[in-house]
């Protein structure tokens, strides 16, 4: 089979529709997504996925606002760093700093939109594409490892998994992003109260805009919870 045949086959699958999960299946995937967020031991690992989306959102916002993306680093403690060059102040810098915390929720919302239209495989292949683009910007070994493992896992399900497995994986991933996105915002505010997050996105935004950091935390929380409500409704009504 030629490369063009493979690409044509992938496009046919991506642009087509898949059988949606049953109502019970949707609820089960929601429960799995919740467990990935709620169980501390599991969260220590699954939070890396949130960090990938968080830093990827910073990078995308930087590029979209005309800044020069210098690279992204992901660390074993689930923190990350995105470096870009451009004006130190102004709308571009504000958008770049703001994008991180809403990023995972917005990715989840987009995935929920596609799942509501029975495009589960499109969700998985779009994730593969985004991870491949992100991989080009990673500048440390651990980051390469995390993104590569995530990409290989999604490719394996997309290529060899059954239709039901593909749909279940897409739903679990989407529920996870929607449910997980508010948690780092809450953790951020707890750290800020203890004086341990003076270089956080919220505090950077406060310095850039003179709007208090707490207000930015509230905005982050409102966006992530809003995405959860809307995206969750789409998922629950997709059956």
Tab-separated table of C-alpha atoms in Angstrom:
chain	number	residue	atom	x	y	z
A	1	UNK	CA	0.000	0.000	0.000
A	2	UNK	CA	1.389	3.401	-1.022
A	3	UNK	CA	1.614	6.454	1.211
A	4	UNK	CA	-1.208	8.109	-0.724
A	5	UNK	CA	-3.412	5.058	-0.137
A	6	UNK	CA	-2.672	5.170	3.596
A	7	UNK	CA	-3.428	8.898	3.785
A	8	UNK	CA	-6.590	8.405	1.759
A	9	UNK	CA	-7.699	5.642	4.120
A	10	UNK	CA	-7.011	7.802	7.181
A	11	UNK	CA	-8.890	10.750	5.680
A	12	UNK	CA	-11.852	8.548	4.855
A	13	UNK	CA	-12.015	7.347	8.445
A	14	UNK	CA	-11.507	10.821	9.902
A	15	UNK	CA	-14.118	12.526	7.745
A	16	UNK	CA	-16.655	9.748	8.315
A	17	UNK	CA	-18.800	9.170	11.367
A	18	UNK	CA	-18.605	6.456	13.990
A	19	UNK	CA	-21.312	4.806	16.039
A	20	UNK	CA	-21.797	6.825	19.241
A	21	UNK	CA	-21.549	5.200	22.639
A	22	UNK	CA	-24.681	4.194	24.467
A	23	UNK	CA	-25.897	6.345	27.338
A	24	UNK	CA	-24.385	3.844	29.740
A	25	UNK	CA	-21.090	3.951	27.833
A	26	UNK	CA	-20.977	7.742	28.023
A	27	UNK	CA	-21.560	7.637	31.774
A	28	UNK	CA	-18.885	4.971	32.239
A	29	UNK	CA	-16.335	7.019	30.311
A	30	UNK	CA	-17.264	10.044	32.410
A	31	UNK	CA	-16.627	7.993	35.544
A	32	UNK	CA	-13.224	6.899	34.220
A	33	UNK	CA	-12.360	10.502	33.392
A	34	UNK	CA	-13.376	11.568	36.899
A	35	UNK	CA	-11.225	8.863	38.477
A	36	UNK	CA	-8.222	10.058	36.470
A	37	UNK	CA	-8.698	13.459	38.113
A	38	UNK	CA	-9.831	12.485	41.605
A	39	UNK	CA	-7.452	9.672	42.580
A	40	UNK	CA	-4.216	11.301	43.846
A	41	UNK	CA	-1.830	8.566	42.678
A	42	UNK	CA	-3.373	8.503	39.211
A	43	UNK	CA	-3.553	12.305	39.022
A	44	UNK	CA	0.190	12.465	39.528
A	45	UNK	CA	0.555	10.768	36.144
A	46	UNK	CA	-2.526	11.948	34.245
A	47	UNK	CA	-1.755	15.578	35.071
A	48	UNK	CA	1.048	15.411	32.482
A	49	UNK	CA	-1.665	15.394	29.821
A	50	UNK	CA	-3.063	18.638	31.225
A	51	UNK	CA	0.426	20.140	31.202
A	52	UNK	CA	0.870	19.168	27.546
A	53	UNK	CA	-2.376	20.966	26.647
A	54	UNK	CA	-1.509	23.918	28.897
A	55	UNK	CA	1.917	24.539	27.383
A	56	UNK	CA	0.664	23.782	23.883
A	57	UNK	CA	-1.980	26.481	24.332
A	58	UNK	CA	0.706	28.981	25.387
A	59	UNK	CA	2.702	28.092	22.279
A	60	UNK	CA	-0.264	28.335	19.919
A	61	UNK	CA	-1.306	31.687	21.364
A	62	UNK	CA	2.236	32.992	20.949
A	63	UNK	CA	2.310	31.991	17.282
A	64	UNK	CA	-1.177	33.349	16.593
A	65	UNK	CA	-0.259	36.743	18.036
A	66	UNK	CA	2.937	37.054	16.021
A	67	UNK	CA	5.419	36.135	18.725
A	68	UNK	CA	8.402	33.883	18.009
A	69	UNK	CA	8.102	30.535	19.773
A	70	UNK	CA	11.501	29.506	21.141
A	71	UNK	CA	10.561	26.159	22.643
A	72	UNK	CA	8.565	24.228	25.230
A	73	UNK	CA	9.814	22.213	28.204
A	74	UNK	CA	7.861	19.644	30.193
A	75	UNK	CA	9.164	18.510	33.579
A	76	UNK	CA	8.732	15.351	35.641
A	77	UNK	CA	6.936	17.287	38.416
A	78	UNK	CA	4.152	18.054	35.865
A	79	UNK	CA	5.244	21.675	35.491
A	80	UNK	CA	6.166	23.181	32.147
A	81	UNK	CA	7.649	26.245	30.497
A	82	UNK	CA	6.937	27.887	27.155
A	83	UNK	CA	9.413	30.494	25.927
A	84	UNK	CA	8.553	33.006	23.220
A	85	UNK	CA	10.074	36.234	21.976
A	86	UNK	CA	8.325	39.459	21.172
A	87	UNK	CA	7.158	42.621	22.854
A	88	UNK	CA	7.315	42.196	26.636
A	89	UNK	CA	3.931	43.861	27.000
A	90	UNK	CA	0.821	44.317	24.907
A	91	UNK	CA	-2.075	42.162	23.659
A	92	UNK	CA	0.168	39.404	22.279
A	93	UNK	CA	1.893	38.829	25.592
A	94	UNK	CA	-1.418	38.991	27.472
A	95	UNK	CA	-3.038	36.436	25.146
A	96	UNK	CA	-0.026	34.135	25.439
A	97	UNK	CA	-0.021	34.296	29.242
A	98	UNK	CA	-3.798	33.835	29.429
A	99	UNK	CA	-4.063	30.813	27.115
A	100	UNK	CA	-2.463	28.185	29.362
A	101	UNK	CA	-5.089	27.437	32.000
A	102	UNK	CA	-8.124	27.587	29.660
A	103	UNK	CA	-6.216	25.533	27.063
A	104	UNK	CA	-7.097	22.002	28.265
A	105	UNK	CA	-10.760	22.952	28.724
A	106	UNK	CA	-10.978	24.469	25.234
A	107	UNK	CA	-9.384	21.365	23.701
A	108	UNK	CA	-11.929	19.276	25.582
A	109	UNK	CA	-14.750	21.520	24.378
A	110	UNK	CA	-13.637	21.147	20.771
A	111	UNK	CA	-13.431	17.377	21.175
A	112	UNK	CA	-16.908	17.311	22.735
A	113	UNK	CA	-18.240	19.254	19.740
A	114	UNK	CA	-16.826	16.646	17.339
A	115	UNK	CA	-18.073	13.737	19.452
A	116	UNK	CA	-21.516	15.305	19.475
A	117	UNK	CA	-21.418	14.892	15.695
A	118	UNK	CA	-20.127	11.314	15.899
A	119	UNK	CA	-16.554	12.077	14.805
A	120	UNK	CA	-14.689	10.065	17.443
A	121	UNK	CA	-11.867	9.068	15.113
A	122	UNK	CA	-11.422	12.676	14.013
A	123	UNK	CA	-10.807	13.569	17.670
A	124	UNK	CA	-8.065	10.953	17.962
A	125	UNK	CA	-6.277	11.875	14.728
A	126	UNK	CA	-6.453	15.592	15.512
A	127	UNK	CA	-4.796	14.814	18.842
A	128	UNK	CA	-2.076	12.916	16.963
A	129	UNK	CA	-1.544	15.914	14.675
A	130	UNK	CA	-1.365	18.374	17.579
A	131	UNK	CA	1.078	16.159	19.475
A	132	UNK	CA	3.269	15.832	16.373
A	133	UNK	CA	3.385	19.613	15.967
A	134	UNK	CA	4.106	20.046	19.660
A	135	UNK	CA	6.921	17.513	19.476
A	136	UNK	CA	8.775	19.828	17.077
A	137	UNK	CA	8.869	22.527	19.778
A	138	UNK	CA	9.933	20.409	22.765
A	139	UNK	CA	13.402	21.298	24.052
A	140	UNK	CA	14.102	18.736	26.784
A	141	UNK	CA	14.335	14.953	26.938
A	142	UNK	CA	11.537	14.386	29.446
A	143	UNK	CA	9.202	16.496	27.330
A	144	UNK	CA	10.085	14.473	24.235
A	145	UNK	CA	9.440	11.280	26.173
A	146	UNK	CA	6.031	12.343	27.514
A	147	UNK	CA	4.729	13.688	24.202
A	148	UNK	CA	6.067	10.688	22.263
A	149	UNK	CA	4.448	8.180	24.642
A	150	UNK	CA	1.126	10.033	24.454
A	151	UNK	CA	1.334	10.171	20.666
A	152	UNK	CA	2.185	6.489	20.284
A	153	UNK	CA	-0.715	5.511	22.553
A	154	UNK	CA	-3.230	7.567	20.557
A	155	UNK	CA	-1.866	6.306	17.222
A	156	UNK	CA	-2.134	2.706	18.416
A	157	UNK	CA	-5.793	3.143	19.371
A	158	UNK	CA	-6.570	5.101	16.191
A	159	UNK	CA	-4.928	2.563	13.869
A	160	UNK	CA	-5.498	-0.821	15.493
A	161	UNK	CA	-8.343	-0.284	17.931
A	162	UNK	CA	-11.898	-1.385	17.237
A	163	UNK	CA	-14.585	1.215	16.609
A	164	UNK	CA	-15.912	0.865	20.145
A	165	UNK	CA	-12.443	1.205	21.640
A	166	UNK	CA	-11.748	4.287	19.551
A	167	UNK	CA	-15.002	5.914	20.641
A	168	UNK	CA	-14.415	4.982	24.290
A	169	UNK	CA	-10.872	6.394	24.195
A	170	UNK	CA	-12.068	9.638	22.610
A	171	UNK	CA	-14.817	10.020	25.226
A	172	UNK	CA	-12.512	9.246	28.156
A	173	UNK	CA	-9.911	11.725	26.923
A	174	UNK	CA	-12.534	14.412	26.373
A	175	UNK	CA	-14.185	13.897	29.759
A	176	UNK	CA	-10.769	13.928	31.377
A	177	UNK	CA	-9.767	17.280	29.858
A	178	UNK	CA	-13.104	18.875	30.734
A	179	UNK	CA	-13.084	17.563	34.307
A	180	UNK	CA	-9.363	18.104	34.888
A	181	UNK	CA	-9.083	21.688	33.650
A	182	UNK	CA	-10.546	23.393	36.755
A	183	UNK	CA	-8.327	21.483	39.207
A	184	UNK	CA	-5.001	23.201	38.328
A	185	UNK	CA	-6.773	26.555	38.652
A	186	UNK	CA	-7.847	25.699	42.201
A	187	UNK	CA	-4.349	24.409	42.961
A	188	UNK	CA	-2.916	27.646	41.580
A	189	UNK	CA	-4.954	29.779	43.957
A	190	UNK	CA	-4.015	27.596	46.922
A	191	UNK	CA	-0.347	28.093	46.026
A	192	UNK	CA	-0.865	31.831	45.611
A	193	UNK	CA	-2.396	32.064	49.086
A	194	UNK	CA	0.738	30.450	50.479
A	195	UNK	CA	2.983	32.811	48.535
A	196	UNK	CA	4.403	30.016	46.360
A	197	UNK	CA	3.237	31.113	42.894
A	198	UNK	CA	4.540	34.630	42.391
A	199	UNK	CA	5.611	33.826	38.824
A	200	UNK	CA	2.326	32.159	37.875
A	201	UNK	CA	0.320	33.046	34.762
A	202	UNK	CA	-2.210	34.919	36.906
A	203	UNK	CA	0.504	37.045	38.529
A	204	UNK	CA	2.175	37.682	35.174
A	205	UNK	CA	-1.176	38.857	33.825
A	206	UNK	CA	-1.587	41.072	36.882
A	207	UNK	CA	1.746	42.749	36.123
A	208	UNK	CA	0.860	43.121	32.443
A	209	UNK	CA	-2.642	44.499	32.932
A	210	UNK	CA	-2.766	45.815	36.525
A	211	UNK	CA	-5.835	43.633	37.041
A	212	UNK	CA	-5.384	41.663	40.307
A	213	UNK	CA	-4.180	38.117	39.974
A	214	UNK	CA	-7.211	36.823	41.879
A	215	UNK	CA	-9.476	38.227	39.152
A	216	UNK	CA	-7.522	36.290	36.542
A	217	UNK	CA	-7.838	33.122	38.617
A	218	UNK	CA	-11.606	33.668	38.755
A	219	UNK	CA	-11.678	34.145	34.979
A	220	UNK	CA	-9.668	30.942	34.495
A	221	UNK	CA	-12.097	29.073	36.720
A	222	UNK	CA	-15.142	30.534	34.959
A	223	UNK	CA	-13.823	29.514	31.537
A	224	UNK	CA	-12.894	25.977	32.596
A	225	UNK	CA	-16.179	25.388	34.422
A	226	UNK	CA	-18.123	26.876	31.516
A	227	UNK	CA	-16.409	24.499	29.098
A	228	UNK	CA	-17.204	21.598	31.433
A	229	UNK	CA	-20.906	22.489	31.542
A	230	UNK	CA	-21.262	23.043	27.778
A	231	UNK	CA	-18.994	20.174	26.739
A	232	UNK	CA	-20.587	17.789	29.213
A	233	UNK	CA	-24.020	18.633	27.856
A	234	UNK	CA	-22.854	17.927	24.310
A	235	UNK	CA	-21.425	14.576	25.339
A	236	UNK	CA	-24.509	13.538	27.267
A	237	UNK	CA	-26.838	14.425	24.398
A	238	UNK	CA	-24.704	12.787	21.698
A	239	UNK	CA	-26.158	9.303	22.264
